[in-house]
XYZ file of C-alpha atoms in Angstrom:
341
model
C -5.379 19.084 -13.760
C -5.360 20.717 -10.332
C -4.620 18.621 -7.244
C -7.479 20.364 -5.411
C -9.937 18.595 -7.701
C -9.250 15.523 -5.560
C -9.942 17.190 -2.220
C -12.810 16.371 0.142
C -13.839 17.144 3.707
C -13.286 14.286 6.137
C -14.311 14.454 9.809
C -11.435 13.206 11.961
C -13.655 10.727 13.765
C -14.062 8.773 10.504
C -10.349 7.929 10.392
C -10.237 4.320 11.604
C -7.763 3.885 14.455
C -8.084 0.130 14.913
C -8.897 -2.840 12.673
C -12.205 -4.619 13.151
C -12.033 -7.929 15.011
C -13.402 -9.696 11.924
C -11.440 -8.596 8.843
C -14.304 -9.350 6.453
C -16.887 -7.410 8.495
C -15.842 -4.072 7.006
C -18.363 -2.233 4.885
C -18.111 -2.335 1.101
C -19.221 0.378 -1.292
C -19.748 -0.961 -4.801
C -19.167 1.636 -7.525
C -20.158 1.065 -11.152
C -17.519 2.997 -13.054
C -19.663 3.284 -16.188
C -22.883 4.563 -14.626
C -21.666 5.942 -11.297
C -24.229 3.748 -9.535
C -23.515 2.805 -5.918
C -24.560 0.039 -3.527
C -23.674 -0.724 0.089
C -22.740 -4.189 1.373
C -20.411 -5.936 3.832
C -16.973 -6.955 2.579
C -17.809 -10.654 2.872
C -20.297 -10.009 0.043
C -17.324 -9.645 -2.331
C -17.678 -13.384 -3.018
C -21.005 -12.724 -4.759
C -19.461 -10.014 -6.945
C -16.680 -12.213 -8.345
C -17.458 -14.576 -11.197
C -16.023 -17.877 -12.366
C -13.124 -17.122 -14.699
C -12.226 -13.829 -13.046
C -8.690 -13.440 -11.715
C -8.190 -11.821 -8.322
C -4.652 -10.401 -8.056
C -3.190 -9.971 -4.568
C 0.063 -8.355 -3.409
C 1.965 -10.826 -1.228
C 4.439 -8.319 0.212
C 5.090 -8.427 3.948
C 5.536 -5.369 6.151
C 8.725 -5.273 8.191
C 8.841 -3.626 11.651
C 10.636 -0.778 9.917
C 10.421 1.969 12.561
C 13.419 2.101 14.899
C 13.881 4.408 17.879
C 17.431 5.049 19.024
C 20.054 7.582 20.026
C 22.835 9.501 18.345
C 25.972 7.960 19.843
C 27.851 11.247 20.152
C 25.158 13.267 21.949
C 22.634 10.749 23.269
C 19.851 12.676 21.515
C 16.818 10.702 20.375
C 16.463 9.718 16.730
C 13.806 7.875 14.743
C 14.608 5.844 11.637
C 12.164 4.455 9.085
C 13.616 1.741 6.842
C 12.496 2.294 3.260
C 14.540 0.215 0.853
C 17.358 -2.291 1.177
C 20.148 -1.343 -1.231
C 22.610 -4.084 -0.232
C 22.804 -6.616 2.585
C 23.361 -4.127 5.428
C 22.820 -0.853 3.568
C 19.384 0.737 3.669
C 17.752 3.873 2.341
C 15.933 5.411 5.297
C 13.991 8.409 6.528
C 15.349 9.961 9.725
C 13.880 12.355 12.279
C 15.283 14.835 13.037
C 16.877 14.793 9.598
C 19.223 17.741 9.932
C 21.046 16.106 12.832
C 21.923 12.931 10.928
C 24.743 14.052 8.641
C 27.299 11.659 7.066
C 29.464 10.012 9.708
C 26.791 10.159 12.430
C 26.545 6.888 14.380
C 23.107 5.789 15.583
C 22.570 3.257 18.363
C 19.500 1.051 18.885
C 18.619 -1.379 21.658
C 21.498 -0.297 23.891
C 24.019 -1.174 21.185
C 22.532 -4.405 19.845
C 22.220 -2.592 16.530
C 24.295 0.331 15.247
C 24.168 2.323 12.026
C 26.449 4.860 10.380
C 25.070 7.536 8.065
C 26.879 7.074 4.752
C 25.228 9.688 2.563
C 22.368 12.172 2.187
C 20.298 11.355 -0.897
C 18.287 13.610 -3.158
C 15.057 14.449 -1.350
C 16.668 14.186 2.081
C 16.631 10.433 2.656
C 19.719 8.904 4.259
C 21.825 5.889 3.380
C 22.707 3.844 6.487
C 25.152 0.979 6.973
C 24.089 -1.290 9.848
C 26.468 -3.203 12.126
C 25.382 -6.007 14.471
C 26.019 -9.524 15.672
C 23.554 -12.232 14.767
C 20.696 -12.037 12.258
C 19.446 -8.618 11.186
C 15.824 -9.715 10.708
C 15.682 -11.161 14.234
C 17.062 -7.951 15.710
C 14.605 -5.897 13.678
C 11.708 -8.013 14.885
C 12.889 -7.476 18.459
C 13.658 -3.738 18.277
C 11.459 -2.407 15.495
C 7.851 -1.268 15.464
C 5.274 -1.490 12.701
C 5.464 1.700 10.596
C 1.857 2.763 11.041
C 0.755 5.863 9.117
C 0.852 9.183 11.014
C -2.954 9.340 11.254
C -2.923 6.219 13.491
C -2.400 7.760 16.914
C -1.439 4.726 19.010
C 0.657 1.592 18.750
C -0.962 -1.542 17.377
C -1.504 -4.305 19.949
C -1.175 -7.157 17.454
C 1.464 -6.655 14.730
C -0.226 -9.251 12.529
C -3.269 -7.037 12.046
C -1.112 -4.779 9.844
C -0.330 -7.779 7.626
C -2.482 -9.502 5.058
C -3.200 -13.170 5.726
C -1.230 -13.991 2.550
C 1.875 -11.883 3.284
C 5.040 -13.766 2.233
C 7.985 -11.646 1.170
C 9.408 -9.045 3.548
C 10.186 -5.587 2.222
C 7.316 -3.125 2.714
C 7.276 0.008 4.832
C 3.460 -0.047 4.785
C 0.736 -2.615 4.275
C -1.195 -3.061 1.020
C -4.296 -2.180 3.007
C -7.051 -3.328 0.616
C -5.843 -6.866 1.295
C -6.385 -6.534 5.041
C -10.103 -7.319 4.541
C -9.492 -10.864 3.306
C -9.529 -13.917 5.540
C -8.246 -17.347 4.516
C -11.820 -18.635 4.631
C -13.012 -15.881 2.310
C -10.238 -16.653 -0.180
C -11.204 -20.334 -0.069
C -14.810 -19.385 -0.880
C -13.623 -17.244 -3.771
C -11.505 -20.058 -5.222
C -14.442 -22.469 -4.822
C -16.475 -20.234 -7.148
C -13.975 -20.790 -9.933
C -12.151 -17.496 -9.439
C -8.399 -17.627 -10.044
C -6.221 -16.063 -7.346
C -2.840 -14.815 -8.595
C -0.008 -13.246 -6.628
C 2.350 -10.393 -7.426
C 4.842 -8.585 -5.192
C 5.271 -4.851 -4.775
C 7.147 -3.546 -1.754
C 5.341 -0.425 -0.571
C 7.720 2.470 0.022
C 8.058 6.137 0.871
C 5.245 7.429 -1.312
C 2.720 6.093 1.184
C 3.900 8.726 3.653
C 4.518 11.635 1.291
C 1.741 14.048 0.245
C 1.512 15.543 -3.231
C 3.280 18.893 -2.902
C 2.664 20.357 -6.360
C -0.498 22.154 -7.519
C -0.629 20.491 -10.942
C -1.154 16.724 -10.966
C 1.003 16.151 -14.037
C 4.031 17.747 -12.320
C 4.121 15.191 -9.482
C 6.985 12.689 -9.579
C 6.219 9.248 -8.171
C 8.577 7.410 -5.866
C 10.217 4.184 -7.014
C 9.052 0.805 -5.686
C 10.356 -2.703 -6.350
C 8.026 -5.254 -7.916
C 8.260 -8.888 -8.996
C 5.939 -11.120 -11.049
C 6.728 -14.826 -11.313
C 6.274 -16.501 -14.742
C 3.535 -18.881 -13.607
C 1.556 -16.018 -12.063
C 1.845 -13.910 -15.221
C 0.662 -16.905 -17.266
C -2.338 -17.420 -14.960
C -3.389 -13.768 -15.255
C -2.891 -13.704 -19.040
C -4.950 -16.880 -19.507
C -7.826 -15.463 -17.474
C -7.733 -12.178 -19.393
C -7.625 -13.886 -22.799
C -10.503 -16.177 -21.820
C -12.709 -13.150 -21.111
C -12.399 -13.068 -17.316
C -11.926 -9.823 -15.444
C -8.590 -8.986 -13.862
C -9.490 -7.684 -10.406
C -6.652 -5.910 -8.621
C -6.678 -6.004 -4.831
C -5.357 -2.568 -3.946
C -3.555 0.193 -5.756
C -0.244 -1.643 -5.293
C -1.422 -4.687 -7.257
C -2.902 -2.339 -9.841
C 0.353 -0.418 -10.287
C 2.311 -3.673 -10.573
C 0.019 -5.058 -13.267
C 0.006 -1.849 -15.271
C 3.789 -1.473 -14.975
C 4.461 -4.918 -16.409
C 1.809 -5.006 -19.163
C 2.428 -4.013 -22.754
C 0.131 -2.052 -25.070
C -1.407 -5.309 -26.319
C -2.609 -6.180 -22.832
C -0.053 -8.901 -22.197
C 1.497 -9.151 -18.738
C 5.216 -9.917 -18.684
C 6.969 -11.691 -15.794
C 10.077 -10.193 -14.243
C 11.188 -7.723 -11.609
C 12.345 -4.148 -11.387
C 11.522 -0.708 -10.050
C 8.396 1.155 -11.092
C 7.565 4.850 -10.872
C 4.256 4.557 -12.703
C 1.845 7.388 -11.880
C -1.775 6.640 -12.775
C -4.211 9.566 -12.901
C -7.267 10.483 -15.022
C -6.517 10.147 -18.708
C -4.508 6.951 -18.219
C -5.561 4.018 -20.424
C -5.592 0.764 -18.466
C -3.903 -2.159 -20.185
C -4.659 -5.004 -17.782
C -6.878 -4.063 -14.805
C -10.661 -4.337 -15.231
C -11.813 -3.852 -11.628
C -10.311 -2.688 -8.348
C -10.823 -3.432 -4.660
C -9.472 -0.530 -2.641
C -9.767 1.364 0.628
C -10.799 5.004 1.046
C -7.751 7.211 0.607
C -6.402 10.547 1.777
C -7.602 13.743 0.070
C -5.371 14.943 -2.780
C -3.360 11.674 -2.731
C -1.960 9.771 -5.700
C -4.134 6.849 -4.599
C -7.441 8.674 -5.027
C -6.111 9.868 -8.402
C -5.484 6.263 -9.460
C -9.012 5.218 -8.471
C -10.347 8.236 -10.369
C -8.415 7.168 -13.464
C -10.354 3.886 -13.452
C -13.797 5.060 -12.333
C -13.864 8.742 -13.354
C -13.148 11.655 -11.032
C -16.778 12.737 -10.683
C -17.937 9.207 -9.872
C -15.211 8.739 -7.271
C -15.696 12.092 -5.556
C -19.460 11.485 -5.400
C -18.807 8.038 -3.889
C -16.483 9.570 -1.294
C -19.076 12.203 -0.429
C -21.641 9.446 0.096
C -19.161 7.392 2.154
C -18.651 10.360 4.486
C -22.416 10.870 4.748
C -22.907 7.158 5.511
C -20.144 7.272 8.157
C -17.781 4.833 6.467
C -14.412 4.273 8.161
C -11.472 5.718 6.218
C -7.818 4.909 5.443
C -5.679 1.902 6.399
C -7.996 0.180 8.909
C -11.159 1.508 7.294
C -13.800 0.189 4.930
C -13.473 -0.790 1.264
C -14.758 0.075 -2.195
C -15.122 -2.228 -5.192
C -14.883 -0.432 -8.531
C -16.432 -2.579 -11.285
């Protein structure tokens, strides 16, 4: 399968630069994955589309202010660091710019010396391993010195850091937000629960793959990045009960979807636990757990649009995207949503 089969033309002005004041006011395109039928609503209408006995699965990861701007101690030259994955207490896998200038032994300085880091190693793919040194609490320093790691298509800094967090974010560790969840308000979740819909939580810390394009021509040759996930026993039990009782498992976002599919067996049973997943979902994949998906509109030729196409069919998804462009939907992280049923 060629990557270009997932390409589409997107006018730049449709890339949302700021979140709406009301999270639930985004538009919602409903896509019937069996017929290809489409309807247009507001996101708050999602309540009407969920039924008693369904299980809505949300990703409770929390984005850290993972982008640091500093200097190379030896030369004073500027350097940018993006924290990707904590390996040990003070050792992180990171992305650096410029990369070629950060060889092993290089010392980086942030906040006038409040935080320092030494490059320990260059990893496969060019990422660096940094050991941080500081006085005090790392998370407090990061909150003070770091910036939210907004995607490169967002051209200005976010005024309110909380708008790049879901209202249910709990566990720090992501380098990007699980953006489908940004549409939910606490009030909307309360309405959903009041309808008899179960709300379950999983954790997947979003990593480097969010920022990396697919660089191969053939879909099957792409290698997915690794991301850490965790599913607590009581949450797995809740999801399994809903599934076995005939309710739909509705994943909020591709991250929740990948977590559920990573931890489910061929019999459709979800297993609790934690680990790293490199699951790559593209057309031809047989879903074991997920019945429906709430998701944003994704970049052309991305693994995310491939995942949605695996659930809804490539032709259905590309036709929906074409209609979304025609109807002037807002795209990407702060954009509008689609509900695949």
